[in-house]
């Protein structure tokens, strides 16, 4: 029987404004018995000082990541094309450093510039997750597109034979996106993961289309006309001014922001001439011909692609209609996801506000074996990721409701804060899932800032499904759960979290409680037999039951599941979400 998913529409109740209060008690579980800790008959509330300003736990310090500027990119590109003979070849950036064991191989396929430095802003973080190889195509190289496909194909086959259980990531930018699609089409049985950044498969609809019929005569273009042309085509490699703007810290006073931009521009200006070196007059006809061949080759073979695909599309791409092309490819590719960046230009990966690692993690697109493992493949969130998630989704809850958290010490005293929470795991926090789960942000924030503990939430599998993202207004709506360590509910995942001494957040009532109906405030929907207790006992875990007061009182439900099922369109949508893909879960969740 499928689990039924409904949607609640609500308005705030002006007459009710209650603070959320979370009270936690403790159970110590061993293999013999489960006993509740003794509490004093006269409980006393002991106030403790609480820092109002959110602090970042030391576990998320990323001071080892050195900032990279546009100037660094241009200077590195100048070095690479200075003595640029020989055939296309692979190189590994030195700044990638140490990485995880069994990290997958990442092959970066550059745009029409061919330099291979398109990931320079992400090298340090990506280097912890991947074995990075970047393809460099010399400026004056004349290797046909089909031969480049064979070059990448040979590398894929060679590395696949060396590590058959390890996926290979093809990250293709613009022209490189066509190259990645071509390789995937010719190798449908290979375990490939495609990341396409503004792919040039939409060349026929691009701003370069008027130039394509005239590429044979570009070599004979007078020198006077050629001077500015490389800078126009330089949009393919990146817009330096936009890239400099992206590196300016947000929230700075106007005068300071203008000052930093001026300094960056003055430092970068001497290096801008490298753009004309990347696109010399002699190579322009060949590069345009290659771009045309790549788009045609890839489009003619899209039907043969079986690899998982993640498309990153810019909303302000002045060269290609990337958003429209992402939607087109979404319908053509069998397993495809889209992440939109509405304020970014064509050189998406070169803009400081775009983090490829965060995007891959949020999309659930990182794995080191044949199947994704949300437990062992998880990487701790960085300070910027934590701040982005908290500011975007949960800060308003803390501001509006001012939640107060209380915990129970070993001697039975109830104190303000989380002093009663054990620092060492394994720990299982078991509670009632309030309306829409609005308490999640407060829990994660306080545990991170007060205890330096990241809760690993056991979540409904629907939050990790990729095939139904199309029905969401924002494809990235559930990325925050993956970034913050959410794990699909299953006995094996729960077992492995406990074996890692994790602090696990568990709601036995699941989505049925979070989307409860009218008149069901504070009502439990727990299974008669909670199997998690048996497994927790096996690891000697501490079980901490907790409750939340006030959240169900601040909202009134206008339409619940029963009301929505009377609306034909909404009923069909709910039935589509519950067509059998989400099966009944007997372990931790009760069916709706």
Coordinates of C-alpha atoms in Angstrom, one line a residue:
X1 CA 0.0 0.0 0.0
X2 CA 1.4 3.4 -1.0
X3 CA 2.0 6.1 1.6
X4 CA -0.4 9.0 0.8
X5 CA 1.1 12.5 0.7
X6 CA -1.1 15.6 1.1
X7 CA -0.7 19.3 1.3
X8 CA -2.0 21.7 4.0
X9 CA -2.9 25.2 3.2
X10 CA -2.9 27.5 6.2
X11 CA -2.9 31.1 7.6
X12 CA -1.4 32.4 10.8
X13 CA -3.7 32.9 13.7
X14 CA -3.4 36.5 14.9
X15 CA -4.8 35.8 18.4
X16 CA -2.3 33.0 19.2
X17 CA 1.4 33.7 19.5
X18 CA 3.1 31.1 21.7
X19 CA 6.7 30.3 22.1
X20 CA 7.9 26.9 21.1
X21 CA 9.3 25.0 24.1
X22 CA 11.3 21.8 23.5
X23 CA 11.7 19.6 26.6
X24 CA 14.0 16.6 26.4
X25 CA 14.2 13.6 28.8
X26 CA 16.6 10.7 28.5
X27 CA 16.4 6.9 28.3
X28 CA 19.6 4.8 28.5
X29 CA 19.2 1.7 26.3
X30 CA 21.2 -1.5 26.9
X31 CA 20.7 -5.0 25.6
X32 CA 18.7 -6.1 28.7
X33 CA 16.2 -3.3 29.6
X34 CA 15.1 0.2 28.9
X35 CA 14.7 2.4 32.0
X36 CA 13.8 6.1 32.2
X37 CA 16.2 8.3 34.1
X38 CA 15.1 9.3 37.6
X39 CA 13.7 12.9 37.8
X40 CA 13.4 15.1 40.9
X41 CA 9.8 15.4 42.2
X42 CA 10.3 19.2 42.4
X43 CA 11.8 20.1 39.0
X44 CA 13.6 23.4 38.9
X45 CA 14.3 25.5 35.9
X46 CA 17.8 26.8 35.9
X47 CA 18.5 29.7 33.5
X48 CA 21.7 29.6 31.6
X49 CA 23.3 32.3 29.5
X50 CA 22.5 31.8 25.8
X51 CA 24.4 33.6 23.1
X52 CA 22.0 35.3 20.8
X53 CA 24.3 35.6 17.9
X54 CA 24.6 32.5 15.8
X55 CA 28.2 31.1 15.9
X56 CA 29.7 28.6 13.5
X57 CA 30.9 25.3 15.0
X58 CA 34.6 24.6 14.7
X59 CA 33.8 21.5 12.8
X60 CA 32.8 23.7 9.9
X61 CA 35.9 25.8 9.7
X62 CA 37.1 25.9 6.1
X63 CA 40.1 28.3 6.6
X64 CA 42.2 25.9 4.6
X65 CA 40.3 27.0 1.4
X66 CA 42.2 29.8 -0.2
X67 CA 40.2 32.3 -2.2
X68 CA 40.7 32.4 -6.0
X69 CA 40.2 35.5 -8.0
X70 CA 39.6 36.3 -11.7
X71 CA 43.2 37.5 -11.8
X72 CA 44.4 34.0 -10.7
X73 CA 42.4 32.5 -13.5
X74 CA 43.8 34.8 -16.2
X75 CA 47.4 34.5 -15.0
X76 CA 47.1 30.7 -14.9
X77 CA 45.5 30.7 -18.4
X78 CA 48.3 32.8 -19.7
X79 CA 50.9 30.4 -18.4
X80 CA 49.2 27.4 -20.0
X81 CA 49.0 28.9 -23.5
X82 CA 52.5 30.4 -23.4
X83 CA 54.2 27.3 -24.8
X84 CA 51.2 25.5 -26.1
X85 CA 52.3 22.9 -28.6
X86 CA 51.4 19.3 -28.7
X87 CA 48.1 17.4 -28.7
X88 CA 45.1 17.7 -26.3
X89 CA 46.1 16.3 -22.9
X90 CA 45.0 15.8 -19.3
X91 CA 46.3 17.6 -16.3
X92 CA 45.5 17.4 -12.6
X93 CA 45.4 20.7 -10.6
X94 CA 48.0 20.8 -7.8
X95 CA 45.7 22.6 -5.4
X96 CA 43.3 19.7 -5.2
X97 CA 45.2 18.1 -2.4
X98 CA 44.2 15.0 -0.4
X99 CA 40.9 13.3 -1.1
X100 CA 38.7 10.6 0.3
X101 CA 39.5 6.9 -0.3
X102 CA 37.8 5.5 -3.3
X103 CA 36.9 8.9 -4.6
X104 CA 35.4 8.8 -8.1
X105 CA 37.2 10.2 -11.2
X106 CA 36.1 13.6 -12.5
X107 CA 36.9 14.5 -16.1
X108 CA 36.5 18.2 -16.8
X109 CA 35.7 19.0 -20.4
X110 CA 36.2 22.7 -21.2
X111 CA 34.4 25.1 -23.3
X112 CA 35.5 26.3 -26.7
X113 CA 38.4 28.2 -25.1
X114 CA 40.0 24.8 -24.4
X115 CA 42.2 26.0 -21.5
X116 CA 40.8 23.6 -19.0
X117 CA 40.7 25.9 -16.0
X118 CA 36.9 26.3 -15.8
X119 CA 36.8 24.6 -12.4
X120 CA 39.5 26.8 -10.8
X121 CA 37.1 28.4 -8.4
X122 CA 36.1 24.9 -7.2
X123 CA 39.4 22.9 -7.4
X124 CA 40.1 22.9 -3.7
X125 CA 36.7 21.7 -2.5
X126 CA 36.2 19.3 -5.5
X127 CA 39.6 17.8 -4.8
X128 CA 38.4 16.4 -1.5
X129 CA 35.6 14.4 -3.3
X130 CA 37.1 13.6 -6.7
X131 CA 40.2 12.6 -8.5
X132 CA 40.2 15.5 -11.0
X133 CA 41.5 15.4 -14.5
X134 CA 41.1 18.5 -16.7
X135 CA 41.3 18.4 -20.5
X136 CA 43.5 21.0 -22.1
X137 CA 43.2 21.7 -25.8
X138 CA 46.0 23.9 -27.1
X139 CA 45.0 27.1 -28.8
X140 CA 46.2 26.2 -32.3
X141 CA 45.3 22.5 -32.0
X142 CA 43.3 21.1 -35.0
X143 CA 42.1 17.8 -33.5
X144 CA 38.6 17.0 -35.0
X145 CA 35.7 16.7 -32.6
X146 CA 35.3 13.0 -33.3
X147 CA 38.9 12.4 -32.3
X148 CA 38.4 14.3 -29.0
X149 CA 35.4 12.0 -28.4
X150 CA 37.7 9.0 -28.9
X151 CA 40.3 10.5 -26.6
X152 CA 37.8 10.9 -23.7
X153 CA 36.3 7.6 -24.5
X154 CA 39.7 5.8 -24.2
X155 CA 40.2 7.4 -20.8
X156 CA 36.8 6.4 -19.6
X157 CA 37.3 2.8 -20.7
X158 CA 40.8 2.6 -19.2
X159 CA 39.7 4.0 -15.9
X160 CA 36.6 1.9 -15.7
X161 CA 38.6 -1.3 -16.2
X162 CA 40.9 -0.2 -13.3
X163 CA 38.0 0.6 -11.0
X164 CA 34.9 -1.1 -12.2
X165 CA 32.8 -0.2 -9.1
X166 CA 33.7 3.5 -9.2
X167 CA 31.6 5.9 -11.3
X168 CA 33.2 8.5 -13.6
X169 CA 31.9 12.0 -13.7
X170 CA 32.0 14.0 -16.9
X171 CA 31.7 17.7 -16.2
X172 CA 31.2 19.5 -19.5
X173 CA 31.0 23.3 -19.8
X174 CA 29.3 24.7 -23.0
X175 CA 31.2 23.0 -25.8
X176 CA 32.4 20.4 -23.3
X177 CA 28.8 19.6 -22.5
X178 CA 28.4 18.4 -26.1
X179 CA 31.6 16.4 -25.7
X180 CA 30.2 14.7 -22.5
X181 CA 26.9 13.9 -24.2
X182 CA 28.7 12.3 -27.2
X183 CA 30.9 10.1 -25.0
X184 CA 27.9 9.0 -23.0
X185 CA 25.9 8.2 -26.1
X186 CA 28.7 6.0 -27.4
X187 CA 29.2 4.2 -24.1
X188 CA 25.7 3.5 -22.7
X189 CA 26.9 0.7 -20.5
X190 CA 29.6 2.8 -18.7
X191 CA 28.8 4.0 -15.2
X192 CA 28.9 7.7 -16.1
X193 CA 27.5 10.7 -14.2
X194 CA 27.1 13.8 -16.4
X195 CA 27.2 17.4 -15.1
X196 CA 26.3 19.7 -18.0
X197 CA 26.9 23.5 -17.5
X198 CA 25.0 25.6 -20.0
X199 CA 25.6 22.9 -22.8
X200 CA 26.1 24.2 -26.3
X201 CA 23.5 21.8 -27.8
X202 CA 21.3 24.9 -28.3
X203 CA 23.8 26.5 -30.6
X204 CA 21.3 26.9 -33.4
X205 CA 19.3 29.3 -31.2
X206 CA 22.3 31.2 -29.8
X207 CA 23.7 34.6 -30.4
X208 CA 26.5 33.0 -32.5
X209 CA 24.1 31.6 -35.0
X210 CA 24.5 34.6 -37.5
X211 CA 28.3 34.0 -37.5
X212 CA 28.2 30.3 -38.3
X213 CA 27.8 30.5 -42.1
X214 CA 30.7 33.0 -42.3
X215 CA 33.4 31.1 -40.3
X216 CA 35.5 30.3 -43.4
X217 CA 36.0 34.0 -44.1
X218 CA 36.9 35.0 -40.5
X219 CA 40.6 34.1 -41.1
X220 CA 40.7 36.7 -43.8
X221 CA 39.1 39.4 -41.6
X222 CA 41.1 42.7 -41.6
X223 CA 43.2 43.3 -38.5
X224 CA 41.2 46.4 -37.7
X225 CA 38.0 44.4 -37.5
X226 CA 39.6 41.5 -35.6
X227 CA 40.8 43.5 -32.6
X228 CA 37.5 43.5 -30.7
X229 CA 36.2 40.2 -31.9
X230 CA 38.0 37.9 -29.5
X231 CA 36.6 39.9 -26.6
X232 CA 33.1 39.3 -27.9
X233 CA 33.8 35.6 -28.3
X234 CA 35.4 35.8 -24.9
X235 CA 31.9 35.5 -23.4
X236 CA 32.4 31.8 -24.1
X237 CA 35.3 31.7 -21.7
X238 CA 33.8 34.1 -19.2
X239 CA 32.8 37.6 -18.5
X240 CA 35.6 39.0 -16.3
X241 CA 33.6 41.9 -15.0
X242 CA 30.7 39.7 -14.0
X243 CA 33.2 37.3 -12.4
X244 CA 34.7 40.1 -10.4
X245 CA 31.3 41.3 -9.3
X246 CA 30.5 37.8 -8.0
X247 CA 33.6 37.7 -5.8
X248 CA 32.6 40.9 -3.9
X249 CA 31.2 39.9 -0.5
X250 CA 27.5 40.5 -0.2
X251 CA 26.2 43.0 2.3
X252 CA 29.1 45.3 2.2
X253 CA 28.5 49.1 2.3
X254 CA 28.3 50.6 -1.1
X255 CA 31.5 52.6 -0.8
X256 CA 33.5 49.6 0.4
X257 CA 32.0 47.4 -2.4
X258 CA 32.9 49.9 -5.1
X259 CA 36.4 50.2 -3.6
X260 CA 37.0 46.5 -3.7
X261 CA 35.6 46.2 -7.2
X262 CA 38.0 49.0 -8.4
X263 CA 41.0 47.3 -6.8
X264 CA 40.1 44.0 -8.4
X265 CA 39.6 45.6 -11.8
X266 CA 42.9 47.4 -11.5
X267 CA 44.7 44.2 -10.6
X268 CA 43.0 42.2 -13.3
X269 CA 43.2 44.7 -16.2
X270 CA 46.8 43.9 -17.2
X271 CA 45.9 40.2 -17.6
X272 CA 42.8 40.8 -19.8
X273 CA 44.9 40.6 -22.9
X274 CA 45.0 36.8 -22.5
X275 CA 41.5 36.7 -23.9
X276 CA 42.8 37.7 -27.3
X277 CA 45.6 35.1 -26.9
X278 CA 43.0 32.4 -26.3
X279 CA 41.1 33.3 -29.5
X280 CA 43.7 34.3 -32.1
X281 CA 42.5 35.2 -35.5
X282 CA 43.9 32.0 -37.0
X283 CA 41.9 29.7 -34.7
X284 CA 38.5 31.5 -34.8
X285 CA 37.2 29.7 -37.9
X286 CA 38.3 26.3 -36.5
X287 CA 36.7 26.9 -33.1
X288 CA 33.4 27.9 -34.6
X289 CA 33.4 24.9 -36.9
X290 CA 34.2 22.7 -33.9
X291 CA 31.3 24.2 -32.0
X292 CA 28.9 23.6 -34.8
X293 CA 30.1 20.0 -35.2
X294 CA 29.9 19.3 -31.5
X295 CA 26.3 20.5 -31.2
X296 CA 25.2 18.6 -34.3
X297 CA 26.9 15.4 -33.2
X298 CA 25.5 15.5 -29.6
X299 CA 21.9 16.3 -30.7
X300 CA 21.8 13.4 -33.2
X301 CA 22.7 10.9 -30.4
X302 CA 20.8 12.1 -27.4
X303 CA 18.4 9.2 -27.7
X304 CA 21.2 6.7 -26.9
X305 CA 22.2 8.3 -23.6
X306 CA 21.4 6.3 -20.4
X307 CA 23.7 8.1 -17.9
X308 CA 22.4 10.1 -15.0
X309 CA 22.5 13.8 -15.8
X310 CA 22.6 17.0 -13.8
X311 CA 22.1 20.2 -15.8
X312 CA 23.2 23.6 -14.4
X313 CA 21.4 26.4 -16.3
X314 CA 22.1 30.2 -16.1
X315 CA 19.2 32.6 -16.3
X316 CA 21.3 35.5 -17.6
X317 CA 23.3 33.6 -20.2
X318 CA 23.9 36.1 -23.0
X319 CA 25.3 33.5 -25.4
X320 CA 23.0 30.5 -25.2
X321 CA 19.3 30.1 -24.2
X322 CA 20.4 27.8 -21.4
X323 CA 17.2 27.7 -19.4
X324 CA 15.1 26.7 -22.4
X325 CA 17.7 24.1 -23.4
X326 CA 17.8 22.6 -19.9
X327 CA 14.0 22.0 -20.1
X328 CA 14.4 20.5 -23.6
X329 CA 17.1 18.1 -22.5
X330 CA 15.1 17.2 -19.4
X331 CA 12.4 15.7 -21.5
X332 CA 14.8 13.8 -23.8
X333 CA 17.2 12.3 -21.2
X334 CA 15.9 9.3 -19.2
X335 CA 17.4 10.4 -15.8
X336 CA 17.8 14.1 -15.6
X337 CA 17.8 16.8 -13.0
X338 CA 18.0 20.6 -13.4
X339 CA 19.4 23.3 -11.1
X340 CA 18.7 26.9 -12.2
X341 CA 20.9 29.9 -11.4
X342 CA 18.7 32.8 -12.5
X343 CA 21.2 35.6 -11.7
X344 CA 24.3 33.9 -13.3
X345 CA 25.8 34.4 -16.7
X346 CA 27.3 31.9 -19.2
X347 CA 30.5 31.3 -17.3
X348 CA 28.6 29.9 -14.4
X349 CA 31.5 28.0 -12.7
X350 CA 33.6 31.1 -12.7
X351 CA 31.3 33.1 -10.5
X352 CA 32.2 33.2 -6.9
X353 CA 28.6 32.7 -5.6
X354 CA 28.3 29.3 -7.3
X355 CA 29.6 26.3 -5.5
X356 CA 29.7 23.1 -7.6
X357 CA 30.2 20.9 -4.6
X358 CA 27.1 22.3 -2.8
X359 CA 25.1 21.8 -6.0
X360 CA 26.2 18.2 -6.4
X361 CA 25.5 17.4 -2.8
X362 CA 22.1 19.1 -2.8
X363 CA 21.0 17.2 -5.9
X364 CA 22.0 13.9 -4.3
X365 CA 24.4 13.4 -7.2
X366 CA 27.5 12.3 -5.4
X367 CA 28.4 8.6 -5.0
X368 CA 31.5 6.6 -4.8
X369 CA 30.1 3.2 -5.7
X370 CA 27.4 1.7 -8.0
X371 CA 24.6 3.1 -5.9
X372 CA 24.4 6.3 -3.8
X373 CA 25.0 5.8 -0.1
X374 CA 23.6 8.7 2.0
X375 CA 25.5 7.5 5.1
X376 CA 29.0 6.9 3.9
X377 CA 29.1 9.4 1.0
X378 CA 27.9 12.3 3.2
X379 CA 30.2 15.3 3.6
X380 CA 29.8 17.7 6.5
X381 CA 28.2 21.0 5.6
X382 CA 30.5 24.1 5.4
X383 CA 29.7 27.3 7.2
X384 CA 28.4 28.9 4.1
X385 CA 26.1 25.9 3.4
X386 CA 24.8 26.0 6.9
X387 CA 24.2 29.7 6.8
X388 CA 22.5 29.5 3.4
X389 CA 20.1 26.8 4.5
X390 CA 19.3 28.5 7.8
X391 CA 18.9 32.0 6.4
X392 CA 16.7 30.8 3.5
X393 CA 14.4 28.5 5.3
X394 CA 14.5 28.7 9.1
X395 CA 15.7 32.1 10.4
X396 CA 12.2 33.6 10.1
X397 CA 10.9 30.9 12.4
X398 CA 13.3 31.8 15.2
X399 CA 12.6 35.5 14.7
X400 CA 8.9 35.1 14.7
X401 CA 8.5 32.5 17.5
X402 CA 11.6 32.9 19.7
X403 CA 11.9 29.2 20.6
X404 CA 13.1 28.2 24.1
X405 CA 14.8 24.8 24.5
X406 CA 15.0 22.9 27.8
X407 CA 16.8 19.7 28.6
X408 CA 17.1 17.4 31.6
X409 CA 20.4 16.8 33.5
X410 CA 21.4 13.5 35.0
X411 CA 20.3 14.7 38.4
X412 CA 16.8 15.5 37.2
X413 CA 17.1 19.2 36.9
X414 CA 15.5 20.9 33.9
X415 CA 17.7 23.6 32.5
X416 CA 17.5 26.0 29.7
X417 CA 19.6 25.0 26.7
X418 CA 21.0 21.7 25.7
X419 CA 23.4 21.0 28.6
X420 CA 21.5 17.7 29.3
X421 CA 22.2 16.3 25.8
X422 CA 25.1 13.8 25.8
X423 CA 28.0 14.9 23.6
X424 CA 29.0 11.4 22.6
X425 CA 26.9 9.1 20.5
X426 CA 25.1 7.0 19.6
X427 CA 22.0 9.0 20.5
X428 CA 18.5 8.8 19.2
X429 CA 16.2 11.8 19.5
X430 CA 12.6 10.6 19.2
X431 CA 9.8 13.1 19.0
X432 CA 6.4 14.2 17.7
X433 CA 6.5 15.7 14.2
X434 CA 4.9 19.1 14.4
X435 CA 2.9 20.7 11.6
X436 CA 5.1 21.0 8.5
X437 CA 8.2 20.2 10.6
X438 CA 8.9 23.9 11.4
X439 CA 10.9 22.9 14.5
X440 CA 13.6 21.3 12.4
X441 CA 15.5 24.5 11.7
X442 CA 15.6 25.4 15.4
X443 CA 16.8 21.9 16.4
X444 CA 19.6 21.8 13.9
X445 CA 20.7 25.3 14.6
X446 CA 20.9 25.0 18.4
X447 CA 22.6 21.6 18.2
X448 CA 25.2 22.9 15.9
X449 CA 25.9 26.1 17.7
X450 CA 25.6 25.0 21.3
X451 CA 26.8 21.4 21.1
X452 CA 28.8 21.2 17.9
X453 CA 26.6 18.3 16.9
X454 CA 25.1 17.7 13.5
X455 CA 21.8 15.8 13.7
X456 CA 21.3 13.1 11.1
X457 CA 17.6 13.1 10.3
X458 CA 15.7 10.0 9.2
X459 CA 13.5 11.3 6.4
X460 CA 10.8 10.1 4.0
X461 CA 12.2 8.6 0.8
X462 CA 10.1 11.0 -1.2
X463 CA 12.4 13.8 -0.2
X464 CA 15.2 12.0 -2.0
X465 CA 13.3 11.0 -5.1
X466 CA 14.5 12.6 -8.4
X467 CA 11.9 11.5 -10.9
X468 CA 9.1 13.7 -9.5
X469 CA 11.2 17.0 -9.1
X470 CA 9.4 18.2 -12.2
X471 CA 6.2 18.7 -10.2
X472 CA 7.9 21.2 -7.9
X473 CA 8.0 24.9 -8.5
X474 CA 11.6 24.9 -7.5
X475 CA 13.6 21.8 -8.4
X476 CA 16.0 22.4 -5.5
X477 CA 13.2 22.5 -2.8
X478 CA 14.5 19.5 -0.9
X479 CA 18.3 20.0 -1.5
X480 CA 18.7 21.4 2.1
X481 CA 17.8 18.0 3.6
X482 CA 20.6 16.3 1.6
X483 CA 23.1 19.0 2.4
X484 CA 22.3 18.9 6.1
X485 CA 22.7 15.1 6.3
X486 CA 19.2 13.7 5.9
X487 CA 19.0 10.0 5.2
X488 CA 16.2 8.0 3.6
X489 CA 14.4 5.8 6.2
X490 CA 15.4 2.2 6.1
X491 CA 16.7 -0.3 8.7
X492 CA 20.1 -0.5 7.1
X493 CA 20.6 3.3 7.1
X494 CA 19.5 3.5 10.8
X495 CA 21.9 0.7 11.7
X496 CA 24.8 2.3 10.0
X497 CA 24.2 5.7 11.6
X498 CA 24.2 4.1 15.0
X499 CA 27.4 2.2 14.2
X500 CA 29.0 5.6 13.4
X501 CA 28.0 6.9 16.9
X502 CA 25.7 9.6 15.2
X503 CA 23.0 11.7 16.8
X504 CA 20.0 10.5 14.9
X505 CA 16.7 12.5 14.7
X506 CA 13.7 10.2 14.4
X507 CA 10.0 10.8 14.0
X508 CA 8.1 7.5 14.3
X509 CA 4.9 9.3 13.1
X510 CA 6.7 10.6 10.0
X511 CA 4.9 12.5 7.4
X512 CA 1.5 11.6 8.7
X513 CA 2.1 13.7 11.8
X514 CA 3.8 16.6 9.9
X515 CA 0.8 16.8 7.5
X516 CA -1.8 16.1 10.1
X517 CA -5.4 17.0 9.5
X518 CA -7.9 19.3 11.2
X519 CA -8.5 18.4 14.8
X520 CA -5.3 16.3 15.0
X521 CA -3.1 18.7 16.8
X522 CA -0.5 17.0 19.1
X523 CA -1.9 13.6 18.1
X524 CA 0.6 10.8 17.8
X525 CA 0.5 8.4 14.9
X526 CA 3.2 5.9 16.0
X527 CA 3.4 2.2 15.1
X528 CA 2.3 -0.2 17.8
X529 CA 5.8 -1.7 17.8
X530 CA 8.7 0.7 17.4
X531 CA 11.5 -1.5 16.1
X532 CA 14.0 1.3 16.5
X533 CA 14.2 0.5 20.2
X534 CA 15.5 -3.0 19.6
X535 CA 18.2 -1.7 17.2
X536 CA 19.2 1.2 19.6
X537 CA 19.6 -1.4 22.4
X538 CA 22.0 -3.4 20.3
X539 CA 24.4 -0.4 20.2
X540 CA 23.7 0.8 23.8
X541 CA 22.4 4.1 22.4
X542 CA 20.8 6.8 24.5
X543 CA 17.2 7.5 23.5
X544 CA 16.1 11.1 24.2
X545 CA 12.3 11.6 23.9
X546 CA 11.4 15.2 23.2
X547 CA 8.2 17.3 22.7
X548 CA 7.4 20.6 21.1
X549 CA 4.7 22.9 22.4
X550 CA 3.2 25.8 20.5
X551 CA 3.9 25.0 16.9
X552 CA 0.5 23.4 16.2
X553 CA -1.1 26.5 17.8
X554 CA 0.3 29.2 15.6
X555 CA -1.3 28.0 12.4
X556 CA -4.9 27.1 11.4
X557 CA -5.4 24.5 8.7
X558 CA -7.8 25.7 6.0
X559 CA -7.7 22.7 3.7
X560 CA -6.4 19.3 4.9
X561 CA -5.9 16.0 3.0
X562 CA -9.6 15.1 3.1
X563 CA -10.6 18.5 1.7
X564 CA -7.9 18.4 -1.0
X565 CA -9.0 15.0 -2.2
X566 CA -12.4 16.6 -3.1
X567 CA -10.6 18.9 -5.7
X568 CA -10.2 16.9 -8.9
X569 CA -6.9 18.5 -10.0
X570 CA -5.3 18.2 -6.6
X571 CA -6.6 14.7 -6.2
X572 CA -4.9 13.6 -9.4
X573 CA -1.7 15.2 -8.3
X574 CA -1.7 13.4 -5.0
X575 CA -2.6 10.1 -6.6
X576 CA 0.3 10.6 -9.0
X577 CA 2.7 11.0 -6.1
X578 CA 1.3 7.9 -4.6
X579 CA 1.2 5.6 -7.6
X580 CA 3.2 2.9 -6.0
X581 CA 6.7 4.3 -6.2
X582 CA 6.6 5.2 -2.5
X583 CA 5.8 1.9 -0.7
X584 CA 4.5 1.4 2.7
X585 CA 7.3 1.7 5.3
X586 CA 6.9 -0.7 8.2
X587 CA 10.1 0.1 10.0
X588 CA 9.9 3.7 11.2
X589 CA 6.9 5.3 9.5
X590 CA 3.3 4.5 9.9
X591 CA 1.1 4.6 6.7
X592 CA -1.2 7.6 6.2

